[in-house]
Tab-separated table of C-alpha atoms and ligand atoms in Angstrom:
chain	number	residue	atom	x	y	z
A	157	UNK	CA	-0.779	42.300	6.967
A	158	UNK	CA	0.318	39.003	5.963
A	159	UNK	CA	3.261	38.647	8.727
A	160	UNK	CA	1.166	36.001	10.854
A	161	UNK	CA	2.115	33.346	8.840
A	162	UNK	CA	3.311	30.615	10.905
A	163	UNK	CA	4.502	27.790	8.264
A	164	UNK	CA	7.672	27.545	8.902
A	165	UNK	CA	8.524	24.022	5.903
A	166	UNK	CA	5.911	23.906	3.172
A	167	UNK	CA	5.494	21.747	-0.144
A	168	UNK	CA	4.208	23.628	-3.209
A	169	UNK	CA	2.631	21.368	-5.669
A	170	UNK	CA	2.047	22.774	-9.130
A	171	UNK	CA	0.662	21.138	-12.387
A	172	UNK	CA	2.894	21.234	-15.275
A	173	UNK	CA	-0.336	23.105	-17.069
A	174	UNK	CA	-0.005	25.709	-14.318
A	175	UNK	CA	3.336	26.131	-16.398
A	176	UNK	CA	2.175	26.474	-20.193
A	177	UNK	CA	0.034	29.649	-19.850
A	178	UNK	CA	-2.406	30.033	-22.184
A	179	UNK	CA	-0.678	27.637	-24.925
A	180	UNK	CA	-1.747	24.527	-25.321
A	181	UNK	CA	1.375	22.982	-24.768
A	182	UNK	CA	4.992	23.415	-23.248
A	183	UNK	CA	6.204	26.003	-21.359
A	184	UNK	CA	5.782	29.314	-21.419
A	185	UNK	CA	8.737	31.269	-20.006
A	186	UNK	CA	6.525	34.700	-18.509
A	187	UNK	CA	3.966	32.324	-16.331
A	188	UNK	CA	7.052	30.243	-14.853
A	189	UNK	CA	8.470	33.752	-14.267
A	190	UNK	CA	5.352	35.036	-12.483
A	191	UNK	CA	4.969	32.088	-10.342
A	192	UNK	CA	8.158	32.531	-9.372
A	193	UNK	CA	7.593	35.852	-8.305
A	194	UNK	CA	4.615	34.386	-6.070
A	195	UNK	CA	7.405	31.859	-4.546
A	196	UNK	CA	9.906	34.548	-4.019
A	197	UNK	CA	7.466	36.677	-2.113
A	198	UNK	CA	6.620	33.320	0.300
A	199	UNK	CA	10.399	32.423	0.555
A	200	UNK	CA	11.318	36.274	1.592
A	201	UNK	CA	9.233	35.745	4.711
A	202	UNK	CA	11.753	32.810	5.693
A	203	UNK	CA	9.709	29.733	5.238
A	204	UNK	CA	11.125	27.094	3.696
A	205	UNK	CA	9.782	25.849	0.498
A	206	UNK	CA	9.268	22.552	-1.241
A	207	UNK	CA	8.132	22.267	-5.170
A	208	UNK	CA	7.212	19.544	-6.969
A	209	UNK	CA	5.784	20.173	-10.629
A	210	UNK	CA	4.243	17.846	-12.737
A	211	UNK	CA	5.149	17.451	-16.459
A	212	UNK	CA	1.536	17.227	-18.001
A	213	UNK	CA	2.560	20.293	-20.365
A	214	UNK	CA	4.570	18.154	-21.632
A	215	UNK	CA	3.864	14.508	-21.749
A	216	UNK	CA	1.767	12.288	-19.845
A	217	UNK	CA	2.135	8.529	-19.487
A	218	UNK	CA	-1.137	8.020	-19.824
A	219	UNK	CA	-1.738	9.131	-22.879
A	220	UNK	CA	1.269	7.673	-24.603
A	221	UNK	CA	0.566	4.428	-23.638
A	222	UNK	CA	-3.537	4.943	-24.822
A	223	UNK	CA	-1.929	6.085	-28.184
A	224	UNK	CA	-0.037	2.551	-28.199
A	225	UNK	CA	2.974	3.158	-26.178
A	226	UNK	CA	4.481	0.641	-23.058
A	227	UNK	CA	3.012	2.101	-20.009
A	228	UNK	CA	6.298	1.958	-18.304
A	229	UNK	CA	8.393	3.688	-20.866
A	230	UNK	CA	5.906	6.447	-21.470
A	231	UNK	CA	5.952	6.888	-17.674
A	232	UNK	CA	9.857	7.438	-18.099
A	233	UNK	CA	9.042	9.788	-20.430
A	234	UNK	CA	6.580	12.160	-18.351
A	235	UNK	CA	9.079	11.849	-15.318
A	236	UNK	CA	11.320	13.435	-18.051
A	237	UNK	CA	9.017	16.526	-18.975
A	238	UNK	CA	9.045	17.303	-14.928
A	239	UNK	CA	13.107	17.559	-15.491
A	240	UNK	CA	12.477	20.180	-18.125
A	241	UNK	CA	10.093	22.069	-16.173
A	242	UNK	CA	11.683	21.880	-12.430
A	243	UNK	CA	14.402	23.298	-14.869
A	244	UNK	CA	12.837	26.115	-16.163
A	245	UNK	CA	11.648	27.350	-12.480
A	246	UNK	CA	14.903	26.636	-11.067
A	247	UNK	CA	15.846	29.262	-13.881
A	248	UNK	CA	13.357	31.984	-13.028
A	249	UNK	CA	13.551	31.607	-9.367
A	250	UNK	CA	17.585	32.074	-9.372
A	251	UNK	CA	16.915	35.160	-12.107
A	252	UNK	CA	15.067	36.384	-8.747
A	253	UNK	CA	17.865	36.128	-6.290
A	254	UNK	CA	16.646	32.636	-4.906
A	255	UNK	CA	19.034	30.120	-4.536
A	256	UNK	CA	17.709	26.437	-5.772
A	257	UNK	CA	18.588	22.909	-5.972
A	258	UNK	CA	16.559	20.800	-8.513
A	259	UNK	CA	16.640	17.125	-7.032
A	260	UNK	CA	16.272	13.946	-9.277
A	261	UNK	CA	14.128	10.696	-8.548
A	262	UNK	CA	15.855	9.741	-11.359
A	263	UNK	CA	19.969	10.020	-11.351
A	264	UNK	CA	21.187	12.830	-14.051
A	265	UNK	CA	24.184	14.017	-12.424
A	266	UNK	CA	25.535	16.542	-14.808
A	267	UNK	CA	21.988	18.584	-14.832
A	268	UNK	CA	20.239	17.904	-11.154
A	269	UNK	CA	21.223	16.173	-7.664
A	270	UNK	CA	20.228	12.563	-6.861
A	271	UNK	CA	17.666	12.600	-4.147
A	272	UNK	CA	19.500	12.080	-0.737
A	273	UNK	CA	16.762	12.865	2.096
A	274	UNK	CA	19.764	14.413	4.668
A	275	UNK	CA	21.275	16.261	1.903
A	276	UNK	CA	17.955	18.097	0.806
A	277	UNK	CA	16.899	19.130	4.241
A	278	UNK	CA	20.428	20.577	4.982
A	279	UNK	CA	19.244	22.791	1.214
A	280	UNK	CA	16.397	23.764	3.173
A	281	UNK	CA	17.501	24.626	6.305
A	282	UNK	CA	19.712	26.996	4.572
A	283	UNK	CA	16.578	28.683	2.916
A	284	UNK	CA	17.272	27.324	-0.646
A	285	UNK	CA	14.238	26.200	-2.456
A	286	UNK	CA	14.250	22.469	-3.330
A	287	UNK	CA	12.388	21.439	-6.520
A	288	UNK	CA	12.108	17.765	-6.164
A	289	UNK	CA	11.950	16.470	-10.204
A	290	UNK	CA	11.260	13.216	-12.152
A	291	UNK	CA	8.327	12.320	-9.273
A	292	UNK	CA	8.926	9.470	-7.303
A	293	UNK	CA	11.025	7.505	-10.051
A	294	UNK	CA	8.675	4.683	-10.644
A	295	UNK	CA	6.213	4.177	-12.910
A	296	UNK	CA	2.613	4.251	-12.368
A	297	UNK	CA	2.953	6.740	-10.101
A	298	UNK	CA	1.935	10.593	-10.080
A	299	UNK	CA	3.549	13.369	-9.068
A	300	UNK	CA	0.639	14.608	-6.851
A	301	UNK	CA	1.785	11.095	-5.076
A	302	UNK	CA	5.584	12.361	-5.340
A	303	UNK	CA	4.254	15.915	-3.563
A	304	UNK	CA	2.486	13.855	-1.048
A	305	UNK	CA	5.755	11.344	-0.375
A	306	UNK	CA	8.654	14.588	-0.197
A	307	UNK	CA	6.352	16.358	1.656
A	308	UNK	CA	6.179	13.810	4.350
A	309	UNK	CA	10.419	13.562	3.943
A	310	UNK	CA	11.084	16.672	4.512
A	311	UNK	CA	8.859	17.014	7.327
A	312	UNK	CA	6.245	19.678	5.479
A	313	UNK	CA	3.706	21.459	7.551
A	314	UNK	CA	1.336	21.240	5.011
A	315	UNK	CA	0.928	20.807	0.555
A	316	UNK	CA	-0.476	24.028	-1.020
A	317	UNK	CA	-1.653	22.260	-4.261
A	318	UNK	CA	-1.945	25.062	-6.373
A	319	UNK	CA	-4.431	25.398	-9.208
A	320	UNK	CA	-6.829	27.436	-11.524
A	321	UNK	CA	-9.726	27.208	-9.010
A	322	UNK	CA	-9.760	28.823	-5.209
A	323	UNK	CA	-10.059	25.198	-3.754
A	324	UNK	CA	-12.423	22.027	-4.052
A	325	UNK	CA	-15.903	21.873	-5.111
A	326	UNK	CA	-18.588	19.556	-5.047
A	327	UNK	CA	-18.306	19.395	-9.311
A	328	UNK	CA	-16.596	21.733	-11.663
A	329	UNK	CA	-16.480	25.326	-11.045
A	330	UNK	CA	-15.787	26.167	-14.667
A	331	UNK	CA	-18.781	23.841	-15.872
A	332	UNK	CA	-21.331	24.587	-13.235
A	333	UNK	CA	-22.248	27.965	-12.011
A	334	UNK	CA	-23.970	26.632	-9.078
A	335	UNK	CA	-20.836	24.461	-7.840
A	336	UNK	CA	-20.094	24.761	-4.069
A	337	UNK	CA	-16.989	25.329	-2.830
A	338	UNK	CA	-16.007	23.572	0.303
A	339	UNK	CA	-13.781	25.280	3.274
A	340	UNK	CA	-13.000	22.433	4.386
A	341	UNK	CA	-13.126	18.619	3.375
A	342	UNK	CA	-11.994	15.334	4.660
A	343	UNK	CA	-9.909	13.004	3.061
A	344	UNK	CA	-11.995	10.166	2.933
A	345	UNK	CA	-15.096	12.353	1.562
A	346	UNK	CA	-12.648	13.577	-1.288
A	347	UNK	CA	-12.196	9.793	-2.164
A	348	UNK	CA	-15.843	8.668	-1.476
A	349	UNK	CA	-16.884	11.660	-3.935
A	350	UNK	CA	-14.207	11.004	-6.168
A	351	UNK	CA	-13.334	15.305	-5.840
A	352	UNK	CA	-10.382	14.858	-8.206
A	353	UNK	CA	-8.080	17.091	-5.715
A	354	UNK	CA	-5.124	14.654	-6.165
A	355	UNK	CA	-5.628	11.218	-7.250
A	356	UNK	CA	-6.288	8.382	-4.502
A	357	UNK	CA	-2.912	6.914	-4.041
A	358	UNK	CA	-1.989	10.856	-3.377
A	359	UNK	CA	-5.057	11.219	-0.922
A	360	UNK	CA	-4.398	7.777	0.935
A	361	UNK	CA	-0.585	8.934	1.158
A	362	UNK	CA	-1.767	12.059	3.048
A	363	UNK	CA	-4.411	10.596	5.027
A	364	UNK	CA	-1.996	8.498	6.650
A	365	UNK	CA	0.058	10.303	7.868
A	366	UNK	CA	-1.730	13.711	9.024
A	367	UNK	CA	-0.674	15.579	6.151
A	368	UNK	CA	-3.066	18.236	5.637
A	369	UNK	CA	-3.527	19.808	2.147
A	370	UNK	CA	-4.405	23.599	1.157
A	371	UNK	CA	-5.968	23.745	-2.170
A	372	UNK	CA	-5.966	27.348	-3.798
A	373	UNK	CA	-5.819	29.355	-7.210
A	374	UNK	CA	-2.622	30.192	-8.299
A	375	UNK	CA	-4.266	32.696	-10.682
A	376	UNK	CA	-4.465	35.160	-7.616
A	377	UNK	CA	-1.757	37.950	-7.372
A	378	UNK	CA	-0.248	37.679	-4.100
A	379	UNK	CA	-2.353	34.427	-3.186
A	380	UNK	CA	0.328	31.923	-2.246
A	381	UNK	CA	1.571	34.574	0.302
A	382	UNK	CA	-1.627	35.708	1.520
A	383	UNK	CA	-2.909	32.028	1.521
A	384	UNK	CA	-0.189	30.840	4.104
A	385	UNK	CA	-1.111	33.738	6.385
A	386	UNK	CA	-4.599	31.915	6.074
A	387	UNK	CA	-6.310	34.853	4.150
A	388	UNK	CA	-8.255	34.547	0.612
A	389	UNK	CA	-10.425	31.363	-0.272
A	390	UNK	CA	-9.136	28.230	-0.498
A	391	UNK	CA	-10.126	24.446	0.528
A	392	UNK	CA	-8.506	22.424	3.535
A	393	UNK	CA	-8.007	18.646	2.913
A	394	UNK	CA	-7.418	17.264	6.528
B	268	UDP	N1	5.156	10.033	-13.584
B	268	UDP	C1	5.506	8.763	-13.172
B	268	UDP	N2	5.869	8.562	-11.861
B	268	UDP	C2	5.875	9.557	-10.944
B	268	UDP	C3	5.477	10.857	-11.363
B	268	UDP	C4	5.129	11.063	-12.693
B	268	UDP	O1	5.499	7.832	-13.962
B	268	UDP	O2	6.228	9.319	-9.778
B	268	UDP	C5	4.853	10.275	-15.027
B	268	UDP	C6	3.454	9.896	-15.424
B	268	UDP	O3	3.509	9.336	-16.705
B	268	UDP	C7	2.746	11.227	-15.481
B	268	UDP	C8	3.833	12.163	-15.945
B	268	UDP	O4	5.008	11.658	-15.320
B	268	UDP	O5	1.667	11.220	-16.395
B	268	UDP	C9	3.636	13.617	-15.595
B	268	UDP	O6	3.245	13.756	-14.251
B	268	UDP	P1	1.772	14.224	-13.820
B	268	UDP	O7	0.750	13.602	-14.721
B	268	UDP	O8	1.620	13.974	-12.379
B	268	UDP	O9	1.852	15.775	-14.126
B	268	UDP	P2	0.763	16.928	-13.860
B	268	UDP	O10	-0.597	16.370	-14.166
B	268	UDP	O11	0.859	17.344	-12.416
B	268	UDP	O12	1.187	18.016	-14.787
């Protein structure tokens, strides 16, 4: 049923919330493993696969430095929390069978690779999933921006930004019952209506270069497979 998918290099995007389950906080080691799952059963069709996760479970920069801290070092910090969690995926995905590199913005040699572009296509051309970590290594930046920037590196058909809603919608889903979901969107109306898919140096990143993104609910069983064969609900940013 879902054999017609014709990705052949995609970029998963994950918050690090996507990661904490129903905690408030951290990780929690069952949803990593069930995402994993959802990655395994995407990778066992062949296409090669691209994750960034972002390390809001954790620690945002944001908030540290509204609580008092230097913007820059509590940027440092979040880039951190996405070491811990590209970690703890690289550690469920291998328990499956899948053979990973985490890759560093940020140089940490004995636990994850330094980011050389050659080196990490030559991972993915021989099928192993690269989990690009610590965003783009500067400050100020997201990691919805560091999706958006490896995903044009590596060449990336596509972002699946996976989240806890089926896509984008015109205000929030969980808020407002009568919320519309849109099939399909275009960049600049996500920034004129401020949609809060990615934030706008993300958007503008994409927009530039042709870089179209699927938004879709990673909540689904089976939804980041049947999603790539285009089946299920989701939004297309293009
Ligand atoms: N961050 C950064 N530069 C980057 C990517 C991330 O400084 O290129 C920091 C920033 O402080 C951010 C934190 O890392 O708040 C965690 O990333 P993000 O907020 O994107 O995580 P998510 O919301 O996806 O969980």
């Amino acid at each position: 049923e879902t054999q017609n998918v014709t990705f052949k290099r995609v970029l998963l995007k994950i918050s690090g919330e996507a990661l904490m389950g129903d905690q408030g906080f951290g990780l929690h080691p069952p949803t990593v493993q069930r995402i994993a799952r959802e990655v395994k059963t995407v990778h066992d069709l062949g296409v090669e696969i691209c994750m960034v996760i972002g390390g809001g479970n954790i620690f945002r920069g944001l908030s540290g430095s509204a609580q008092g801290m230097e913007r820059t070092t509590a940027d440092y910090m979040g880039m951190l929390a996405t070491i811990m969690n590209a970690l703890a995926m690289q550690s469920a995905l291998e328990e499956l069978g899948v053979f990973t590199r985490v890759i560093s913005a940020i140089r940490m040699d004995e636990v994850a690779e330094p980011y050389i572009r050659r080196r990490a296509v030559r991972h993915l051309e021989k099928k192993r999933v690269c989990i690009f970590a610590a965003g783009t290594g500067n400050p100020y930046f997201t990691t919805d921006t560091a999706a958006t920037l490896r995903a044009n590196e590596m060449n990336c058909e596509a972002i699946f930004k996976g989240t806890k809603v089926d896509g984008v919608y015109d205000k929030d889903p969980v808020k407002h019952s009568d919320a519309k979901r849109y099939d399909v969107v275009t960049y600049d109306e996500v920034l004129q209506k401020h949609l809060g898919v990615m934030d706008a140096s993300a958007i503008a990143l994409a927009r530039d270069n042709d870089l179209p993104i699927i938004v879709f609910s990673l909540d689904e069983p089976g939804g980041f497979r049947g999603i790539l064969a285009g089946q299920g609900t989701y939004t297309r940013v293009h």
